[in-house]
């Protein structure tokens, strides 16, 4: 059964400010991710803390944040982690990058106007 791929879906998320060991509390979302492979069913919790420089667009884009949590778990699975291993998952969600690697510019402001 180890040849089968894992199926993932986010069932819910709790947005809050979370205590961190090395500083003040941080804004983020605790994601509940369901993983299924054949007859195996697990739920992994991923705490996605927003980066200090997260834009308003990143903070509002919960689909992007949830996708980031699933990509993180996919990387963990590819590196040998198994969902039966109870591990605390904490990630830092940074801003969405364009294909060129630069942050996306605001779409509601003309490029020539000074702010």
mmCIF file with all atom_site columns, C-alpha atoms in Angstrom:
data_model
loop_
_atom_site.group_PDB
_atom_site.id
_atom_site.type_symbol
_atom_site.label_atom_id
_atom_site.label_alt_id
_atom_site.label_comp_id
_atom_site.label_asym_id
_atom_site.label_entity_id
_atom_site.label_seq_id
_atom_site.pdbx_PDB_ins_code
_atom_site.Cartn_x
_atom_site.Cartn_y
_atom_site.Cartn_z
_atom_site.occupancy
_atom_site.B_iso_or_equiv
_atom_site.pdbx_formal_charge
_atom_site.auth_seq_id
_atom_site.auth_comp_id
_atom_site.auth_asym_id
_atom_site.auth_atom_id
_atom_site.pdbx_PDB_model_num
ATOM 1   C CA . UNK A 1 1   ? 0.000   0.000  0.000   1.00 0.00 ? 1   UNK A CA 1
ATOM 2   C CA . UNK A 1 2   ? 2.984   2.313  0.336   1.00 0.00 ? 2   UNK A CA 1
ATOM 3   C CA . UNK A 1 3   ? 2.938   2.804  -3.471  1.00 0.00 ? 3   UNK A CA 1
ATOM 4   C CA . UNK A 1 4   ? -0.385  4.632  -3.321  1.00 0.00 ? 4   UNK A CA 1
ATOM 5   C CA . UNK A 1 5   ? -0.496  8.391  -3.043  1.00 0.00 ? 5   UNK A CA 1
ATOM 6   C CA . UNK A 1 6   ? -2.038  10.201 -0.093  1.00 0.00 ? 6   UNK A CA 1
ATOM 7   C CA . UNK A 1 7   ? -5.246  12.138 -0.642  1.00 0.00 ? 7   UNK A CA 1
ATOM 8   C CA . UNK A 1 8   ? -5.515  15.366 1.372   1.00 0.00 ? 8   UNK A CA 1
ATOM 9   C CA . UNK A 1 9   ? -8.261  17.825 2.177   1.00 0.00 ? 9   UNK A CA 1
ATOM 10  C CA . UNK A 1 10  ? -8.627  20.631 4.685   1.00 0.00 ? 10  UNK A CA 1
ATOM 11  C CA . UNK A 1 11  ? -11.803 20.247 6.712   1.00 0.00 ? 11  UNK A CA 1
ATOM 12  C CA . UNK A 1 12  ? -11.570 23.316 8.933   1.00 0.00 ? 12  UNK A CA 1
ATOM 13  C CA . UNK A 1 13  ? -9.347  26.047 10.268  1.00 0.00 ? 13  UNK A CA 1
ATOM 14  C CA . UNK A 1 14  ? -9.294  28.090 13.453  1.00 0.00 ? 14  UNK A CA 1
ATOM 15  C CA . UNK A 1 15  ? -7.859  31.580 13.041  1.00 0.00 ? 15  UNK A CA 1
ATOM 16  C CA . UNK A 1 16  ? -6.405  33.074 16.205  1.00 0.00 ? 16  UNK A CA 1
ATOM 17  C CA . UNK A 1 17  ? -3.317  34.524 17.840  1.00 0.00 ? 17  UNK A CA 1
ATOM 18  C CA . UNK A 1 18  ? -1.037  31.714 19.021  1.00 0.00 ? 18  UNK A CA 1
ATOM 19  C CA . UNK A 1 19  ? 1.562   31.787 21.780  1.00 0.00 ? 19  UNK A CA 1
ATOM 20  C CA . UNK A 1 20  ? 5.108   31.193 20.596  1.00 0.00 ? 20  UNK A CA 1
ATOM 21  C CA . UNK A 1 21  ? 8.095   30.340 22.747  1.00 0.00 ? 21  UNK A CA 1
ATOM 22  C CA . UNK A 1 22  ? 10.427  33.025 21.391  1.00 0.00 ? 22  UNK A CA 1
ATOM 23  C CA . UNK A 1 23  ? 8.276   36.154 21.420  1.00 0.00 ? 23  UNK A CA 1
ATOM 24  C CA . UNK A 1 24  ? 4.813   37.685 21.399  1.00 0.00 ? 24  UNK A CA 1
ATOM 25  C CA . UNK A 1 25  ? 1.776   35.796 20.129  1.00 0.00 ? 25  UNK A CA 1
ATOM 26  C CA . UNK A 1 26  ? 1.419   35.521 16.358  1.00 0.00 ? 26  UNK A CA 1
ATOM 27  C CA . UNK A 1 27  ? -1.568  35.600 14.030  1.00 0.00 ? 27  UNK A CA 1
ATOM 28  C CA . UNK A 1 28  ? -2.311  32.416 12.136  1.00 0.00 ? 28  UNK A CA 1
ATOM 29  C CA . UNK A 1 29  ? -4.649  29.496 11.527  1.00 0.00 ? 29  UNK A CA 1
ATOM 30  C CA . UNK A 1 30  ? -4.683  25.961 12.897  1.00 0.00 ? 30  UNK A CA 1
ATOM 31  C CA . UNK A 1 31  ? -5.613  23.759 9.926   1.00 0.00 ? 31  UNK A CA 1
ATOM 32  C CA . UNK A 1 32  ? -7.213  20.325 10.234  1.00 0.00 ? 32  UNK A CA 1
ATOM 33  C CA . UNK A 1 33  ? -5.945  18.262 7.273   1.00 0.00 ? 33  UNK A CA 1
ATOM 34  C CA . UNK A 1 34  ? -7.438  14.851 6.513   1.00 0.00 ? 34  UNK A CA 1
ATOM 35  C CA . UNK A 1 35  ? -5.058  12.344 4.924   1.00 0.00 ? 35  UNK A CA 1
ATOM 36  C CA . UNK A 1 36  ? -6.338  9.168  3.272   1.00 0.00 ? 36  UNK A CA 1
ATOM 37  C CA . UNK A 1 37  ? -4.520  6.324  1.528   1.00 0.00 ? 37  UNK A CA 1
ATOM 38  C CA . UNK A 1 38  ? -6.475  3.147  0.914   1.00 0.00 ? 38  UNK A CA 1
ATOM 39  C CA . UNK A 1 39  ? -7.907  2.088  4.287   1.00 0.00 ? 39  UNK A CA 1
ATOM 40  C CA . UNK A 1 40  ? -5.670  4.478  6.234   1.00 0.00 ? 40  UNK A CA 1
ATOM 41  C CA . UNK A 1 41  ? -7.302  7.651  7.565   1.00 0.00 ? 41  UNK A CA 1
ATOM 42  C CA . UNK A 1 42  ? -5.544  10.294 9.666   1.00 0.00 ? 42  UNK A CA 1
ATOM 43  C CA . UNK A 1 43  ? -6.003  13.917 10.678  1.00 0.00 ? 43  UNK A CA 1
ATOM 44  C CA . UNK A 1 44  ? -2.947  16.150 10.986  1.00 0.00 ? 44  UNK A CA 1
ATOM 45  C CA . UNK A 1 45  ? -3.054  19.588 12.587  1.00 0.00 ? 45  UNK A CA 1
ATOM 46  C CA . UNK A 1 46  ? -0.877  22.264 10.997  1.00 0.00 ? 46  UNK A CA 1
ATOM 47  C CA . UNK A 1 47  ? -0.400  25.636 12.687  1.00 0.00 ? 47  UNK A CA 1
ATOM 48  C CA . UNK A 1 48  ? 0.202   28.188 9.928   1.00 0.00 ? 48  UNK A CA 1
ATOM 49  C CA . UNK A 1 49  ? 1.626   31.370 11.447  1.00 0.00 ? 49  UNK A CA 1
ATOM 50  C CA . UNK A 1 50  ? 1.617   34.431 9.204   1.00 0.00 ? 50  UNK A CA 1
ATOM 51  C CA . UNK A 1 51  ? 4.986   35.955 8.375   1.00 0.00 ? 51  UNK A CA 1
ATOM 52  C CA . UNK A 1 52  ? 5.744   39.375 9.827   1.00 0.00 ? 52  UNK A CA 1
ATOM 53  C CA . UNK A 1 53  ? 5.594   40.960 6.377   1.00 0.00 ? 53  UNK A CA 1
ATOM 54  C CA . UNK A 1 54  ? 2.371   39.210 5.269   1.00 0.00 ? 54  UNK A CA 1
ATOM 55  C CA . UNK A 1 55  ? 0.304   41.511 3.084   1.00 0.00 ? 55  UNK A CA 1
ATOM 56  C CA . UNK A 1 56  ? -3.430  42.114 3.497   1.00 0.00 ? 56  UNK A CA 1
ATOM 57  C CA . UNK A 1 57  ? -4.013  39.909 0.460   1.00 0.00 ? 57  UNK A CA 1
ATOM 58  C CA . UNK A 1 58  ? -2.066  37.040 2.038   1.00 0.00 ? 58  UNK A CA 1
ATOM 59  C CA . UNK A 1 59  ? -3.877  37.470 5.352   1.00 0.00 ? 59  UNK A CA 1
ATOM 60  C CA . UNK A 1 60  ? -7.269  37.292 3.601   1.00 0.00 ? 60  UNK A CA 1
ATOM 61  C CA . UNK A 1 61  ? -6.424  34.415 1.233   1.00 0.00 ? 61  UNK A CA 1
ATOM 62  C CA . UNK A 1 62  ? -7.356  31.411 3.369   1.00 0.00 ? 62  UNK A CA 1
ATOM 63  C CA . UNK A 1 63  ? -7.298  29.116 0.317   1.00 0.00 ? 63  UNK A CA 1
ATOM 64  C CA . UNK A 1 64  ? -3.619  29.989 -0.233  1.00 0.00 ? 64  UNK A CA 1
ATOM 65  C CA . UNK A 1 65  ? -2.849  29.449 3.463   1.00 0.00 ? 65  UNK A CA 1
ATOM 66  C CA . UNK A 1 66  ? -4.612  26.048 3.473   1.00 0.00 ? 66  UNK A CA 1
ATOM 67  C CA . UNK A 1 67  ? -2.815  25.018 0.274   1.00 0.00 ? 67  UNK A CA 1
ATOM 68  C CA . UNK A 1 68  ? 0.494   25.969 1.887   1.00 0.00 ? 68  UNK A CA 1
ATOM 69  C CA . UNK A 1 69  ? -0.308  23.695 4.851   1.00 0.00 ? 69  UNK A CA 1
ATOM 70  C CA . UNK A 1 70  ? -1.090  20.790 2.507   1.00 0.00 ? 70  UNK A CA 1
ATOM 71  C CA . UNK A 1 71  ? 2.089   21.390 0.481   1.00 0.00 ? 71  UNK A CA 1
ATOM 72  C CA . UNK A 1 72  ? 4.057   21.314 3.725   1.00 0.00 ? 72  UNK A CA 1
ATOM 73  C CA . UNK A 1 73  ? 2.515   17.946 4.670   1.00 0.00 ? 73  UNK A CA 1
ATOM 74  C CA . UNK A 1 74  ? 3.153   16.618 1.172   1.00 0.00 ? 74  UNK A CA 1
ATOM 75  C CA . UNK A 1 75  ? 6.849   17.520 1.543   1.00 0.00 ? 75  UNK A CA 1
ATOM 76  C CA . UNK A 1 76  ? 6.924   15.803 4.938   1.00 0.00 ? 76  UNK A CA 1
ATOM 77  C CA . UNK A 1 77  ? 5.341   12.657 3.457   1.00 0.00 ? 77  UNK A CA 1
ATOM 78  C CA . UNK A 1 78  ? 7.861   12.648 0.611   1.00 0.00 ? 78  UNK A CA 1
ATOM 79  C CA . UNK A 1 79  ? 10.667  12.812 3.193   1.00 0.00 ? 79  UNK A CA 1
ATOM 80  C CA . UNK A 1 80  ? 9.505   9.741  5.140   1.00 0.00 ? 80  UNK A CA 1
ATOM 81  C CA . UNK A 1 81  ? 7.072   11.136 7.710   1.00 0.00 ? 81  UNK A CA 1
ATOM 82  C CA . UNK A 1 82  ? 3.939   9.049  8.367   1.00 0.00 ? 82  UNK A CA 1
ATOM 83  C CA . UNK A 1 83  ? 0.709   10.577 9.734   1.00 0.00 ? 83  UNK A CA 1
ATOM 84  C CA . UNK A 1 84  ? 0.611   8.012  12.564  1.00 0.00 ? 84  UNK A CA 1
ATOM 85  C CA . UNK A 1 85  ? 3.678   9.792  13.992  1.00 0.00 ? 85  UNK A CA 1
ATOM 86  C CA . UNK A 1 86  ? 2.181   12.432 16.273  1.00 0.00 ? 86  UNK A CA 1
ATOM 87  C CA . UNK A 1 87  ? 4.230   15.541 15.500  1.00 0.00 ? 87  UNK A CA 1
ATOM 88  C CA . UNK A 1 88  ? 3.471   19.211 16.140  1.00 0.00 ? 88  UNK A CA 1
ATOM 89  C CA . UNK A 1 89  ? 3.450   20.928 12.748  1.00 0.00 ? 89  UNK A CA 1
ATOM 90  C CA . UNK A 1 90  ? 4.144   24.672 12.728  1.00 0.00 ? 90  UNK A CA 1
ATOM 91  C CA . UNK A 1 91  ? 4.872   26.604 9.545   1.00 0.00 ? 91  UNK A CA 1
ATOM 92  C CA . UNK A 1 92  ? 5.320   30.258 8.652   1.00 0.00 ? 92  UNK A CA 1
ATOM 93  C CA . UNK A 1 93  ? 3.160   31.388 5.743   1.00 0.00 ? 93  UNK A CA 1
ATOM 94  C CA . UNK A 1 94  ? 4.811   34.044 3.616   1.00 0.00 ? 94  UNK A CA 1
ATOM 95  C CA . UNK A 1 95  ? 3.444   36.113 0.751   1.00 0.00 ? 95  UNK A CA 1
ATOM 96  C CA . UNK A 1 96  ? 2.393   34.484 -2.497  1.00 0.00 ? 96  UNK A CA 1
ATOM 97  C CA . UNK A 1 97  ? 5.073   34.810 -5.168  1.00 0.00 ? 97  UNK A CA 1
ATOM 98  C CA . UNK A 1 98  ? 4.514   35.274 -8.890  1.00 0.00 ? 98  UNK A CA 1
ATOM 99  C CA . UNK A 1 99  ? 6.276   33.096 -11.459 1.00 0.00 ? 99  UNK A CA 1
ATOM 100 C CA . UNK A 1 100 ? 9.047   35.688 -11.651 1.00 0.00 ? 100 UNK A CA 1
ATOM 101 C CA . UNK A 1 101 ? 9.677   35.344 -7.908  1.00 0.00 ? 101 UNK A CA 1
ATOM 102 C CA . UNK A 1 102 ? 8.517   38.865 -7.056  1.00 0.00 ? 102 UNK A CA 1
ATOM 103 C CA . UNK A 1 103 ? 5.502   39.719 -4.956  1.00 0.00 ? 103 UNK A CA 1
ATOM 104 C CA . UNK A 1 104 ? 2.354   40.475 -6.888  1.00 0.00 ? 104 UNK A CA 1
ATOM 105 C CA . UNK A 1 105 ? 1.673   44.210 -7.293  1.00 0.00 ? 105 UNK A CA 1
ATOM 106 C CA . UNK A 1 106 ? -1.649  45.643 -6.133  1.00 0.00 ? 106 UNK A CA 1
ATOM 107 C CA . UNK A 1 107 ? -4.162  45.327 -8.960  1.00 0.00 ? 107 UNK A CA 1
ATOM 108 C CA . UNK A 1 108 ? -6.451  48.178 -7.933  1.00 0.00 ? 108 UNK A CA 1
ATOM 109 C CA . UNK A 1 109 ? -3.913  51.028 -8.295  1.00 0.00 ? 109 UNK A CA 1
ATOM 110 C CA . UNK A 1 110 ? -2.541  52.404 -11.572 1.00 0.00 ? 110 UNK A CA 1
ATOM 111 C CA . UNK A 1 111 ? 1.187   51.854 -11.968 1.00 0.00 ? 111 UNK A CA 1
ATOM 112 C CA . UNK A 1 112 ? 1.804   55.524 -12.686 1.00 0.00 ? 112 UNK A CA 1
ATOM 113 C CA . UNK A 1 113 ? 0.029   57.017 -9.678  1.00 0.00 ? 113 UNK A CA 1
ATOM 114 C CA . UNK A 1 114 ? 2.072   58.012 -6.627  1.00 0.00 ? 114 UNK A CA 1
ATOM 115 C CA . UNK A 1 115 ? 0.711   57.085 -3.198  1.00 0.00 ? 115 UNK A CA 1
#
